[in-house]
PDB file of C-alpha atoms in Angstrom:
ATOM      1  CA  MET A   1      -0.001   0.070  -0.025  1.00 87.00           C
ATOM      2  CA  ASN A   2       1.211   3.489  -0.950  1.00 94.00           C
ATOM      3  CA  PRO A   3       2.738   5.025   2.218  1.00 93.00           C
ATOM      4  CA  GLY A   4       2.356   8.495   0.795  1.00 94.00           C
ATOM      5  CA  ILE A   5      -1.497   8.422   1.474  1.00 96.00           C
ATOM      6  CA  PHE A   6      -0.948   8.178   5.253  1.00 96.00           C
ATOM      7  CA  ARG A   7      -0.798  11.837   5.990  1.00 94.00           C
ATOM      8  CA  GLU A   8      -0.791  13.933   9.191  1.00 88.00           C
ATOM      9  CA  TYR A   9      -4.411  14.420   9.596  1.00 87.00           C
ATOM     10  CA  ASP A  10      -6.101  11.696   7.463  1.00 94.00           C
ATOM     11  CA  ILE A  11      -5.449   8.984   4.783  1.00 97.00           C
ATOM     12  CA  ARG A  12      -6.002  10.560   1.372  1.00 97.00           C
ATOM     13  CA  GLY A  13      -4.895  10.153  -2.302  1.00 97.00           C
ATOM     14  CA  ILE A  14      -5.957   9.955  -6.014  1.00 97.00           C
ATOM     15  CA  ALA A  15      -8.771   7.262  -6.178  1.00 97.00           C
ATOM     16  CA  GLU A  16      -7.919   4.004  -7.988  1.00 95.00           C
ATOM     17  CA  LYS A  17      -4.422   5.146  -8.604  1.00 96.00           C
ATOM     18  CA  ASP A  18      -2.941   5.852  -4.943  1.00 97.00           C
ATOM     19  CA  ILE A  19      -5.450   3.427  -3.310  1.00 96.00           C
ATOM     20  CA  THR A  20      -7.637   0.891  -5.020  1.00 97.00           C
ATOM     21  CA  ALA A  21     -10.906  -0.641  -3.791  1.00 96.00           C
ATOM     22  CA  ASP A  22      -9.113  -3.863  -2.661  1.00 95.00           C
ATOM     23  CA  GLU A  23      -6.632  -1.861  -0.769  1.00 98.00           C
ATOM     24  CA  VAL A  24      -9.521   0.040   0.946  1.00 98.00           C
ATOM     25  CA  MET A  25     -10.793  -3.268   2.340  1.00 98.00           C
ATOM     26  CA  LEU A  26      -7.371  -3.866   3.715  1.00 98.00           C
ATOM     27  CA  LEU A  27      -7.343  -0.335   5.114  1.00 98.00           C
ATOM     28  CA  GLY A  28     -10.635  -1.224   6.915  1.00 98.00           C
ATOM     29  CA  ARG A  29      -8.915  -4.197   8.449  1.00 99.00           C
ATOM     30  CA  GLY A  30      -6.080  -1.994   9.711  1.00 98.00           C
ATOM     31  CA  ILE A  31      -8.400   0.793  10.924  1.00 99.00           C
ATOM     32  CA  GLY A  32     -10.662  -1.834  12.729  1.00 98.00           C
ATOM     33  CA  THR A  33      -7.740  -3.524  14.293  1.00 98.00           C
ATOM     34  CA  PHE A  34      -6.304  -0.124  15.624  1.00 98.00           C
ATOM     35  CA  LEU A  35      -9.486   1.025  16.990  1.00 98.00           C
ATOM     36  CA  LYS A  36     -10.579  -2.403  18.449  1.00 98.00           C
ATOM     37  CA  ALA A  37      -7.300  -2.550  20.359  1.00 97.00           C
ATOM     38  CA  GLN A  38      -8.343   0.812  22.076  1.00 95.00           C
ATOM     39  CA  GLY A  39     -11.901  -0.463  22.973  1.00 96.00           C
ATOM     40  CA  CYS A  40     -13.713   1.150  20.112  1.00 97.00           C
ATOM     41  CA  THR A  41     -16.132  -1.677  18.748  1.00 97.00           C
ATOM     42  CA  THR A  42     -19.027   0.373  17.526  1.00 99.00           C
ATOM     43  CA  LEU A  43     -18.373   2.664  14.681  1.00 99.00           C
ATOM     44  CA  ALA A  44     -20.359   5.172  12.644  1.00 99.00           C
ATOM     45  CA  LEU A  45     -19.477   5.276   8.736  1.00 99.00           C
ATOM     46  CA  GLY A  46     -20.398   8.225   6.534  1.00 98.00           C
ATOM     47  CA  ARG A  47     -19.362   9.178   3.098  1.00 98.00           C
ATOM     48  CA  ASP A  48     -19.383  12.237   0.735  1.00 98.00           C
ATOM     49  CA  CYS A  49     -20.896  12.262  -2.739  1.00 98.00           C
ATOM     50  CA  ARG A  50     -17.658  11.412  -4.785  1.00 98.00           C
ATOM     51  CA  ALA A  51     -17.798   8.920  -7.605  1.00 97.00           C
ATOM     52  CA  THR A  52     -15.731   6.279  -5.585  1.00 98.00           C
ATOM     53  CA  SER A  53     -17.222   6.977  -2.172  1.00 98.00           C
ATOM     54  CA  ASP A  54     -19.958   4.386  -2.310  1.00 98.00           C
ATOM     55  CA  LEU A  55     -17.597   1.692  -3.468  1.00 98.00           C
ATOM     56  CA  TYR A  56     -14.969   2.709  -0.954  1.00 99.00           C
ATOM     57  CA  ALA A  57     -17.477   2.900   1.961  1.00 99.00           C
ATOM     58  CA  GLU A  58     -18.635  -0.710   1.170  1.00 99.00           C
ATOM     59  CA  LYS A  59     -15.023  -2.113   0.977  1.00 99.00           C
ATOM     60  CA  LEU A  60     -14.068  -0.242   4.020  1.00 99.00           C
ATOM     61  CA  THR A  61     -17.220  -1.631   5.870  1.00 99.00           C
ATOM     62  CA  GLN A  62     -16.316  -5.237   4.805  1.00 98.00           C
ATOM     63  CA  GLY A  63     -12.712  -4.672   6.319  1.00 98.00           C
ATOM     64  CA  LEU A  64     -14.092  -3.332   9.471  1.00 99.00           C
ATOM     65  CA  LEU A  65     -16.615  -6.026  10.102  1.00 99.00           C
ATOM     66  CA  SER A  66     -13.966  -8.599   9.621  1.00 98.00           C
ATOM     67  CA  THR A  67     -12.159  -7.294  12.667  1.00 98.00           C
ATOM     68  CA  GLY A  68     -15.310  -7.603  14.835  1.00 98.00           C
ATOM     69  CA  CYS A  69     -16.367  -4.001  14.769  1.00 99.00           C
ATOM     70  CA  ASP A  70     -20.014  -3.197  14.448  1.00 99.00           C
ATOM     71  CA  VAL A  71     -20.642  -0.555  11.690  1.00 99.00           C
ATOM     72  CA  THR A  72     -23.674   1.822  11.428  1.00 99.00           C
ATOM     73  CA  ASP A  73     -23.853   3.290   7.975  1.00 99.00           C
ATOM     74  CA  ILE A  74     -25.211   6.894   8.166  1.00 99.00           C
ATOM     75  CA  GLY A  75     -25.131   7.293   4.453  1.00 98.00           C
ATOM     76  CA  VAL A  76     -24.055  10.335   2.187  1.00 98.00           C
ATOM     77  CA  CYS A  77     -23.704  13.354   4.496  1.00 98.00           C
ATOM     78  CA  PRO A  78     -21.388  16.256   5.588  1.00 98.00           C
ATOM     79  CA  THR A  79     -18.474  15.205   7.829  1.00 97.00           C
ATOM     80  CA  PRO A  80     -19.949  17.080  10.867  1.00 96.00           C
ATOM     81  CA  LEU A  81     -22.764  14.749  10.873  1.00 98.00           C
ATOM     82  CA  LEU A  82     -20.248  11.889  11.582  1.00 98.00           C
ATOM     83  CA  TYR A  83     -19.271  13.646  14.821  1.00 96.00           C
ATOM     84  CA  TYR A  84     -22.963  14.119  15.550  1.00 97.00           C
ATOM     85  CA  ALA A  85     -23.730  10.381  14.854  1.00 98.00           C
ATOM     86  CA  ILE A  86     -20.868   9.207  17.159  1.00 98.00           C
ATOM     87  CA  LYS A  87     -22.424  11.086  19.961  1.00 96.00           C
ATOM     88  CA  HIS A  88     -25.985  10.585  19.284  1.00 97.00           C
ATOM     89  CA  LEU A  89     -25.686   7.043  18.596  1.00 98.00           C
ATOM     90  CA  GLU A  90     -23.438   6.453  21.508  1.00 98.00           C
ATOM     91  CA  HIS A  91     -20.741   4.980  19.242  1.00 99.00           C
ATOM     92  CA  ASP A  92     -17.083   4.494  20.223  1.00 98.00           C
ATOM     93  CA  GLY A  93     -15.724   6.196  17.006  1.00 98.00           C
ATOM     94  CA  GLY A  94     -16.226   6.418  13.270  1.00 98.00           C
ATOM     95  CA  VAL A  95     -14.815   6.868   9.889  1.00 99.00           C
ATOM     96  CA  MET A  96     -15.833   9.387   7.081  1.00 98.00           C
ATOM     97  CA  VAL A  97     -14.983   8.573   3.481  1.00 99.00           C
ATOM     98  CA  THR A  98     -14.155  11.864   1.808  1.00 98.00           C
ATOM     99  CA  ALA A  99     -11.327  13.925   0.346  1.00 96.00           C
ATOM    100  CA  SER A 100     -12.891  17.143   1.768  1.00 93.00           C
ATOM    101  CA  HIS A 101     -12.031  20.154  -0.445  1.00 92.00           C
ATOM    102  CA  ASN A 102      -9.695  18.146  -2.785  1.00 93.00           C
ATOM    103  CA  PRO A 103     -10.391  17.973  -6.504  1.00 94.00           C
ATOM    104  CA  LYS A 104     -12.852  15.183  -7.753  1.00 96.00           C
ATOM    105  CA  GLU A 105     -10.346  12.501  -8.604  1.00 97.00           C
ATOM    106  CA  TYR A 106      -9.237  12.338  -4.911  1.00 97.00           C
ATOM    107  CA  ASN A 107     -10.697  10.291  -2.041  1.00 98.00           C
ATOM    108  CA  GLY A 108      -9.736   9.497   1.529  1.00 98.00           C
ATOM    109  CA  PHE A 109     -10.563   8.710   5.133  1.00 98.00           C
ATOM    110  CA  LYS A 110     -11.003  10.712   8.347  1.00 97.00           C
ATOM    111  CA  ILE A 111     -10.735   8.564  11.415  1.00 98.00           C
ATOM    112  CA  CYS A 112     -12.341   9.251  14.803  1.00 97.00           C
ATOM    113  CA  ARG A 113     -11.674   7.626  18.316  1.00 96.00           C
ATOM    114  CA  GLY A 114     -14.530   8.787  20.173  1.00 95.00           C
ATOM    115  CA  LEU A 115     -14.876  12.449  18.962  1.00 91.00           C
ATOM    116  CA  ASP A 116     -11.233  12.763  18.726  1.00 91.00           C
ATOM    117  CA  SER A 117      -9.407  12.762  15.288  1.00 92.00           C
ATOM    118  CA  VAL A 118      -6.812  10.155  14.718  1.00 95.00           C
ATOM    119  CA  HIS A 119      -3.720  11.836  13.465  1.00 92.00           C
ATOM    120  CA  GLY A 120       0.009  11.943  13.398  1.00 92.00           C
ATOM    121  CA  LYS A 121       1.773   8.832  14.753  1.00 95.00           C
ATOM    122  CA  GLU A 122      -1.501   6.910  15.094  1.00 96.00           C
ATOM    123  CA  ILE A 123      -2.031   7.391  11.351  1.00 97.00           C
ATOM    124  CA  GLN A 124       1.293   5.684  10.891  1.00 97.00           C
ATOM    125  CA  GLU A 125       0.504   2.948  13.294  1.00 98.00           C
ATOM    126  CA  ILE A 126      -2.294   1.984  11.004  1.00 98.00           C
ATOM    127  CA  LEU A 127       0.006   1.621   8.273  1.00 97.00           C
ATOM    128  CA  GLY A 128       2.299  -0.539  10.341  1.00 97.00           C
ATOM    129  CA  ILE A 129      -0.600  -2.847  11.265  1.00 98.00           C
ATOM    130  CA  ILE A 130      -1.394  -3.147   7.574  1.00 98.00           C
ATOM    131  CA  ASN A 131       2.238  -3.916   6.611  1.00 97.00           C
ATOM    132  CA  LYS A 132       2.536  -6.626   9.221  1.00 97.00           C
ATOM    133  CA  GLY A 133      -0.813  -8.172   8.271  1.00 96.00           C
ATOM    134  CA  ASP A 134      -1.616  -8.892  11.939  1.00 93.00           C
ATOM    135  CA  PHE A 135      -5.307  -8.051  11.977  1.00 98.00           C
ATOM    136  CA  ALA A 136      -8.044  -8.583  14.564  1.00 98.00           C
ATOM    137  CA  LYS A 137     -10.675 -11.136  13.725  1.00 97.00           C
ATOM    138  CA  GLY A 138     -14.437 -11.198  14.302  1.00 97.00           C
ATOM    139  CA  ASP A 139     -17.839 -11.079  12.823  1.00 97.00           C
ATOM    140  CA  GLY A 140     -19.097  -7.544  13.197  1.00 98.00           C
ATOM    141  CA  LYS A 141     -22.783  -6.402  12.576  1.00 98.00           C
ATOM    142  CA  ARG A 142     -23.985  -3.944   9.985  1.00 98.00           C
ATOM    143  CA  SER A 143     -26.768  -1.397  10.299  1.00 98.00           C
ATOM    144  CA  GLU A 144     -28.099   1.702   8.773  1.00 98.00           C
ATOM    145  CA  GLN A 145     -29.219   4.864  10.446  1.00 98.00           C
ATOM    146  CA  ASP A 146     -30.498   8.295   8.888  1.00 97.00           C
ATOM    147  CA  VAL A 147     -29.357  10.741  11.428  1.00 98.00           C
ATOM    148  CA  ILE A 148     -30.081  13.750   9.325  1.00 98.00           C
ATOM    149  CA  PRO A 149     -33.675  14.382  10.788  1.00 97.00           C
ATOM    150  CA  SER A 150     -32.397  14.347  14.283  1.00 97.00           C
ATOM    151  CA  TYR A 151     -29.470  16.630  13.446  1.00 97.00           C
ATOM    152  CA  LEU A 152     -31.802  19.088  11.938  1.00 97.00           C
ATOM    153  CA  GLU A 153     -33.959  19.098  14.914  1.00 97.00           C
ATOM    154  CA  PHE A 154     -30.903  19.480  17.319  1.00 95.00           C
ATOM    155  CA  VAL A 155     -29.489  22.401  15.280  1.00 95.00           C
ATOM    156  CA  THR A 156     -32.536  24.218  14.715  1.00 95.00           C
ATOM    157  CA  GLY A 157     -33.628  23.836  18.335  1.00 93.00           C
ATOM    158  CA  ASN A 158     -30.492  25.688  19.466  1.00 89.00           C
ATOM    159  CA  ILE A 159     -30.709  28.725  17.152  1.00 91.00           C
ATOM    160  CA  ARG A 160     -32.858  31.822  17.502  1.00 91.00           C
ATOM    161  CA  LEU A 161     -32.443  34.758  15.133  1.00 93.00           C
ATOM    162  CA  SER A 162     -32.909  38.207  16.245  1.00 92.00           C
ATOM    163  CA  ARG A 163     -34.178  39.123  12.868  1.00 92.00           C
ATOM    164  CA  PRO A 164     -34.845  37.143   9.658  1.00 91.00           C
ATOM    165  CA  LEU A 165     -31.886  37.051   7.133  1.00 97.00           C
ATOM    166  CA  ARG A 166     -31.675  36.822   3.379  1.00 98.00           C
ATOM    167  CA  VAL A 167     -29.022  34.138   2.889  1.00 99.00           C
ATOM    168  CA  GLY A 168     -27.138  32.675  -0.172  1.00 99.00           C
ATOM    169  CA  VAL A 169     -25.624  29.203  -0.026  1.00 99.00           C
ATOM    170  CA  ASP A 170     -23.218  27.707  -2.367  1.00 98.00           C
ATOM    171  CA  ALA A 171     -22.590  24.029  -1.341  1.00 98.00           C
ATOM    172  CA  GLY A 172     -20.216  23.510  -4.515  1.00 98.00           C
ATOM    173  CA  ASN A 173     -22.194  20.262  -5.356  1.00 98.00           C
ATOM    174  CA  GLY A 174     -20.933  18.633  -2.243  1.00 98.00           C
ATOM    175  CA  THR A 175     -22.927  17.314   0.676  1.00 98.00           C
ATOM    176  CA  ALA A 176     -23.384  20.458   2.957  1.00 98.00           C
ATOM    177  CA  GLY A 177     -26.673  21.579   0.900  1.00 97.00           C
ATOM    178  CA  VAL A 178     -28.688  18.700   2.255  1.00 96.00           C
ATOM    179  CA  VAL A 179     -28.535  20.102   5.708  1.00 98.00           C
ATOM    180  CA  ALA A 180     -27.592  23.775   5.365  1.00 98.00           C
ATOM    181  CA  VAL A 181     -30.647  24.688   3.387  1.00 98.00           C
ATOM    182  CA  PRO A 182     -33.218  23.096   5.397  1.00 98.00           C
ATOM    183  CA  ILE A 183     -31.744  24.361   8.628  1.00 97.00           C
ATOM    184  CA  LEU A 184     -31.643  27.970   7.315  1.00 98.00           C
ATOM    185  CA  LYS A 185     -35.067  27.834   6.166  1.00 97.00           C
ATOM    186  CA  GLN A 186     -36.478  26.367   9.330  1.00 97.00           C
ATOM    187  CA  ILE A 187     -34.806  29.080  11.413  1.00 96.00           C
ATOM    188  CA  GLY A 188     -36.651  31.721   9.345  1.00 96.00           C
ATOM    189  CA  CYS A 189     -34.121  32.707   6.755  1.00 98.00           C
ATOM    190  CA  GLU A 190     -35.016  33.425   3.151  1.00 98.00           C
ATOM    191  CA  VAL A 191     -32.567  31.093   1.231  1.00 98.00           C
ATOM    192  CA  HIS A 192     -31.220  31.419  -2.211  1.00 99.00           C
ATOM    193  CA  ASP A 193     -29.063  28.515  -3.088  1.00 98.00           C
ATOM    194  CA  ILE A 194     -26.734  27.494  -5.901  1.00 98.00           C
ATOM    195  CA  TYR A 195     -24.964  24.185  -6.601  1.00 98.00           C
ATOM    196  CA  CYS A 196     -26.748  22.469  -3.743  1.00 98.00           C
ATOM    197  CA  ASP A 197     -27.500  19.285  -5.679  1.00 97.00           C
ATOM    198  CA  MET A 198     -24.859  16.605  -4.964  1.00 98.00           C
ATOM    199  CA  ASP A 199     -22.529  15.863  -7.821  1.00 98.00           C
ATOM    200  CA  GLY A 200     -19.109  14.264  -7.034  1.00 96.00           C
ATOM    201  CA  ALA A 201     -17.766  15.567 -10.442  1.00 97.00           C
ATOM    202  CA  PHE A 202     -18.010  19.174  -9.007  1.00 97.00           C
ATOM    203  CA  PRO A 203     -19.034  20.578 -12.468  1.00 97.00           C
ATOM    204  CA  ASN A 204     -19.282  24.197 -11.494  1.00 98.00           C
ATOM    205  CA  HIS A 205     -16.285  24.836  -9.433  1.00 97.00           C
ATOM    206  CA  GLU A 206     -13.898  22.903  -6.999  1.00 95.00           C
ATOM    207  CA  ALA A 207     -15.618  22.583  -3.694  1.00 95.00           C
ATOM    208  CA  ASP A 208     -13.188  24.801  -1.800  1.00 95.00           C
ATOM    209  CA  PRO A 209     -14.359  28.099  -0.547  1.00 96.00           C
ATOM    210  CA  THR A 210     -10.943  29.213   0.561  1.00 93.00           C
ATOM    211  CA  VAL A 211     -10.055  29.852  -3.118  1.00 95.00           C
ATOM    212  CA  ALA A 212     -11.594  33.153  -4.056  1.00 96.00           C
ATOM    213  CA  LYS A 213     -12.417  32.052  -7.639  1.00 97.00           C
ATOM    214  CA  ASN A 214     -14.683  29.439  -6.181  1.00 98.00           C
ATOM    215  CA  MET A 215     -16.708  32.062  -4.407  1.00 98.00           C
ATOM    216  CA  GLN A 216     -17.330  34.309  -7.534  1.00 98.00           C
ATOM    217  CA  ASN A 217     -20.782  32.932  -8.239  1.00 98.00           C
ATOM    218  CA  LEU A 218     -21.868  33.192  -4.679  1.00 98.00           C
ATOM    219  CA  ILE A 219     -20.428  36.794  -4.559  1.00 98.00           C
ATOM    220  CA  ALA A 220     -22.378  37.798  -7.789  1.00 98.00           C
ATOM    221  CA  MET A 221     -25.685  36.264  -6.295  1.00 99.00           C
ATOM    222  CA  VAL A 222     -25.291  38.209  -2.928  1.00 99.00           C
ATOM    223  CA  ARG A 223     -24.793  41.349  -4.896  1.00 98.00           C
ATOM    224  CA  GLU A 224     -27.521  40.898  -7.503  1.00 98.00           C
ATOM    225  CA  LYS A 225     -30.155  39.825  -5.020  1.00 98.00           C
ATOM    226  CA  GLU A 226     -29.022  42.113  -2.250  1.00 98.00           C
ATOM    227  CA  LEU A 227     -28.542  39.361   0.256  1.00 99.00           C
ATOM    228  CA  ASP A 228     -27.376  39.890   3.834  1.00 98.00           C
ATOM    229  CA  ILE A 229     -24.752  37.188   3.740  1.00 98.00           C
ATOM    230  CA  GLY A 230     -23.407  34.376   1.483  1.00 98.00           C
ATOM    231  CA  ILE A 231     -22.013  30.967   2.787  1.00 98.00           C
ATOM    232  CA  GLY A 232     -19.899  28.690   0.588  1.00 98.00           C
ATOM    233  CA  TYR A 233     -19.049  25.082   1.729  1.00 98.00           C
ATOM    234  CA  ASP A 234     -16.307  22.674   0.804  1.00 97.00           C
ATOM    235  CA  GLY A 235     -17.010  19.002  -0.461  1.00 96.00           C
ATOM    236  CA  ASP A 236     -17.804  17.552   2.910  1.00 96.00           C
ATOM    237  CA  GLY A 237     -19.200  20.563   4.680  1.00 96.00           C
ATOM    238  CA  ASP A 238     -16.683  20.903   7.341  1.00 94.00           C
ATOM    239  CA  ARG A 239     -15.212  24.239   6.335  1.00 93.00           C
ATOM    240  CA  LEU A 240     -16.930  27.345   5.068  1.00 95.00           C
ATOM    241  CA  GLY A 241     -16.363  30.593   3.309  1.00 96.00           C
ATOM    242  CA  VAL A 242     -18.328  33.782   4.102  1.00 98.00           C
ATOM    243  CA  VAL A 243     -19.440  36.804   1.968  1.00 98.00           C
ATOM    244  CA  ASP A 244     -20.767  39.898   3.515  1.00 98.00           C
ATOM    245  CA  GLU A 245     -23.731  42.029   2.228  1.00 98.00           C
ATOM    246  CA  LYS A 246     -21.419  43.940  -0.151  1.00 98.00           C
ATOM    247  CA  GLY A 247     -19.963  40.724  -1.666  1.00 97.00           C
ATOM    248  CA  ASN A 248     -16.676  40.947   0.198  1.00 98.00           C
ATOM    249  CA  ILE A 249     -15.179  37.832   1.427  1.00 97.00           C
ATOM    250  CA  VAL A 250     -14.863  37.574   5.219  1.00 97.00           C
ATOM    251  CA  PHE A 251     -11.754  35.575   6.049  1.00 95.00           C
ATOM    252  CA  GLY A 252     -11.380  32.978   8.749  1.00 94.00           C
ATOM    253  CA  ASP A 253      -9.652  35.215  11.216  1.00 95.00           C
ATOM    254  CA  LYS A 254     -12.366  37.827  10.971  1.00 97.00           C
ATOM    255  CA  LEU A 255     -14.899  35.109  11.511  1.00 97.00           C
ATOM    256  CA  ILE A 256     -13.096  34.121  14.596  1.00 97.00           C
ATOM    257  CA  ILE A 257     -13.242  37.822  15.829  1.00 98.00           C
ATOM    258  CA  ILE A 258     -16.950  37.988  15.258  1.00 97.00           C
ATOM    259  CA  PHE A 259     -17.449  34.562  17.190  1.00 97.00           C
ATOM    260  CA  ALA A 260     -15.045  35.430  19.867  1.00 98.00           C
ATOM    261  CA  ARG A 261     -16.621  38.829  20.797  1.00 98.00           C
ATOM    262  CA  GLU A 262     -19.957  37.161  21.083  1.00 96.00           C
ATOM    263  CA  ILE A 263     -18.537  34.348  23.307  1.00 97.00           C
ATOM    264  CA  LEU A 264     -16.784  36.894  25.440  1.00 98.00           C
ATOM    265  CA  SER A 265     -20.025  38.865  25.987  1.00 97.00           C
ATOM    266  CA  ARG A 266     -21.205  35.699  27.781  1.00 95.00           C
ATOM    267  CA  LYS A 267     -17.969  34.075  29.089  1.00 97.00           C
ATOM    268  CA  PRO A 268     -15.417  36.771  30.020  1.00 97.00           C
ATOM    269  CA  GLY A 269     -11.768  35.490  29.982  1.00 97.00           C
ATOM    270  CA  ALA A 270     -12.661  32.663  27.686  1.00 97.00           C
ATOM    271  CA  THR A 271      -9.784  30.874  25.798  1.00 98.00           C
ATOM    272  CA  PHE A 272      -9.553  30.680  22.077  1.00 98.00           C
ATOM    273  CA  ILE A 273      -7.193  28.553  19.805  1.00 96.00           C
ATOM    274  CA  SER A 274      -6.055  29.400  16.353  1.00 95.00           C
ATOM    275  CA  GLU A 275      -3.126  28.875  14.139  1.00 93.00           C
ATOM    276  CA  VAL A 276      -0.169  30.756  12.465  1.00 91.00           C
ATOM    277  CA  LYS A 277      -1.980  31.835   9.353  1.00 91.00           C
ATOM    278  CA  CYS A 278      -4.298  34.025  11.245  1.00 93.00           C
ATOM    279  CA  SER A 279      -3.529  37.813  11.582  1.00 94.00           C
ATOM    280  CA  LYS A 280      -2.012  39.472  14.622  1.00 95.00           C
ATOM    281  CA  VAL A 281      -5.196  41.738  14.369  1.00 97.00           C
ATOM    282  CA  MET A 282      -7.325  38.685  15.356  1.00 96.00           C
ATOM    283  CA  TYR A 283      -5.102  37.721  18.326  1.00 97.00           C
ATOM    284  CA  ASP A 284      -4.984  41.362  19.668  1.00 97.00           C
ATOM    285  CA  ASP A 285      -8.704  41.793  19.135  1.00 98.00           C
ATOM    286  CA  ILE A 286      -9.268  38.830  21.379  1.00 98.00           C
ATOM    287  CA  GLU A 287      -6.968  39.976  24.097  1.00 97.00           C
ATOM    288  CA  LYS A 288      -8.490  43.504  23.899  1.00 97.00           C
ATOM    289  CA  HIS A 289     -11.963  42.165  24.617  1.00 98.00           C
ATOM    290  CA  GLY A 290     -10.779  40.175  27.641  1.00 97.00           C
ATOM    291  CA  GLY A 291     -10.040  36.872  26.143  1.00 97.00           C
ATOM    292  CA  ARG A 292      -7.032  34.464  26.042  1.00 97.00           C
ATOM    293  CA  ALA A 293      -5.661  33.741  22.488  1.00 97.00           C
ATOM    294  CA  ILE A 294      -3.372  31.025  21.847  1.00 96.00           C
ATOM    295  CA  MET A 295      -1.508  30.416  18.447  1.00 96.00           C
ATOM    296  CA  TRP A 296      -1.074  26.756  17.524  1.00 94.00           C
ATOM    297  CA  ARG A 297      -0.029  24.542  14.828  1.00 89.00           C
ATOM    298  CA  THR A 298      -2.123  24.321  11.580  1.00 86.00           C
ATOM    299  CA  GLY A 299      -4.521  21.343  11.234  1.00 83.00           C
ATOM    300  CA  HIS A 300      -7.877  20.555  12.380  1.00 80.00           C
ATOM    301  CA  SER A 301      -6.762  17.511  14.341  1.00 81.00           C
ATOM    302  CA  LEU A 302      -4.111  19.417  16.133  1.00 87.00           C
ATOM    303  CA  ILE A 303      -6.322  22.583  16.808  1.00 88.00           C
ATOM    304  CA  LYS A 304      -9.103  20.177  18.206  1.00 87.00           C
ATOM    305  CA  ASP A 305      -6.600  18.527  20.555  1.00 88.00           C
ATOM    306  CA  LYS A 306      -5.123  21.920  21.828  1.00 93.00           C
ATOM    307  CA  MET A 307      -8.811  23.134  22.311  1.00 93.00           C
ATOM    308  CA  LYS A 308      -9.432  20.196  24.536  1.00 91.00           C
ATOM    309  CA  THR A 309      -6.291  20.556  26.743  1.00 93.00           C
ATOM    310  CA  GLU A 310      -6.727  24.255  27.188  1.00 96.00           C
ATOM    311  CA  ASN A 311     -10.592  24.030  27.846  1.00 96.00           C
ATOM    312  CA  ALA A 312     -11.171  26.481  24.992  1.00 97.00           C
ATOM    313  CA  GLU A 313     -14.550  27.902  23.961  1.00 97.00           C
ATOM    314  CA  LEU A 314     -13.675  28.169  20.254  1.00 96.00           C
ATOM    315  CA  ALA A 315     -10.990  26.847  17.881  1.00 95.00           C
ATOM    316  CA  GLY A 316     -10.643  28.146  14.298  1.00 94.00           C
ATOM    317  CA  GLU A 317      -8.515  28.344  11.257  1.00 93.00           C
ATOM    318  CA  MET A 318      -8.087  30.595   8.222  1.00 91.00           C
ATOM    319  CA  SER A 319      -9.406  27.510   6.214  1.00 90.00           C
ATOM    320  CA  GLY A 320     -12.853  27.997   7.699  1.00 91.00           C
ATOM    321  CA  HIS A 321     -12.629  25.112  10.150  1.00 91.00           C
ATOM    322  CA  MET A 322     -14.585  26.295  13.196  1.00 93.00           C
ATOM    323  CA  PHE A 323     -14.950  24.329  16.395  1.00 92.00           C
ATOM    324  CA  PHE A 324     -17.255  25.466  19.315  1.00 93.00           C
ATOM    325  CA  ALA A 325     -17.025  23.738  22.653  1.00 89.00           C
ATOM    326  CA  ASP A 326     -20.688  24.094  23.435  1.00 82.00           C
ATOM    327  CA  ARG A 327     -21.850  22.797  20.036  1.00 73.00           C
TER     328      ARG A 327
END
């Protein structure tokens, strides 16, 4: 198996080139062995809408089941729903089949032990298990669960708008539209959406809102329809890009400032985690408003770990990954 796909935060490469379907089943055996050794035997499994995701999810499931892990298939959904499913279903961990914001030819796997992302040396440990071929054995059970309805109920039950908003949404033909649009409508927003039909070929633009050219159609819609805000998502819906009412991109560090000020109004002295790509203005603003700002290494797994150890209220990156302690 190509060792180059075992990266810092996940396992990812070009589908059917860097990793084949048969190798995905082998990967499932490696992941299952790794997680089972740590007491994780009930796993949630989600996938994005890429062309190979259905096949890869099936092969991964076969590998996981062979190690004795029980697998609950939560279907095609955004990555945040995997985290929700692990907690909601009281599972021990999970795997998401996705290449996130990467181009259509890629695919990959994000692994969770509990709600913690498996990363770094642990990713390499899985590769070592595969290379040794010393896999756990068992006969796991397979089930299916649609968690989207309960997720929608959970999110909408926690949001109250002070006034109705006119919102533009660009899901980039990824999986975010299936939850973002109904959530916004249910909380009273007027929603104007583009590219919210799932298509793993990403025919309109790459599903990466951190690249300005991918936001141009959303910007045009916000300006043309005079909307209050525009929100763009990546392929698996775990990062976002924001456009203000004038069509200007609001970058990740500015979003953190907005969120931090609101949190500090309720929780004075709160701690916030971000990374080296964010501006000094952001760190200074948090300190100015009575917060504690910590600069940490880039990477969602690393940021989330630091958030936990520092008991932070919010962690965020320029890429649009945002993590709220109370959500």
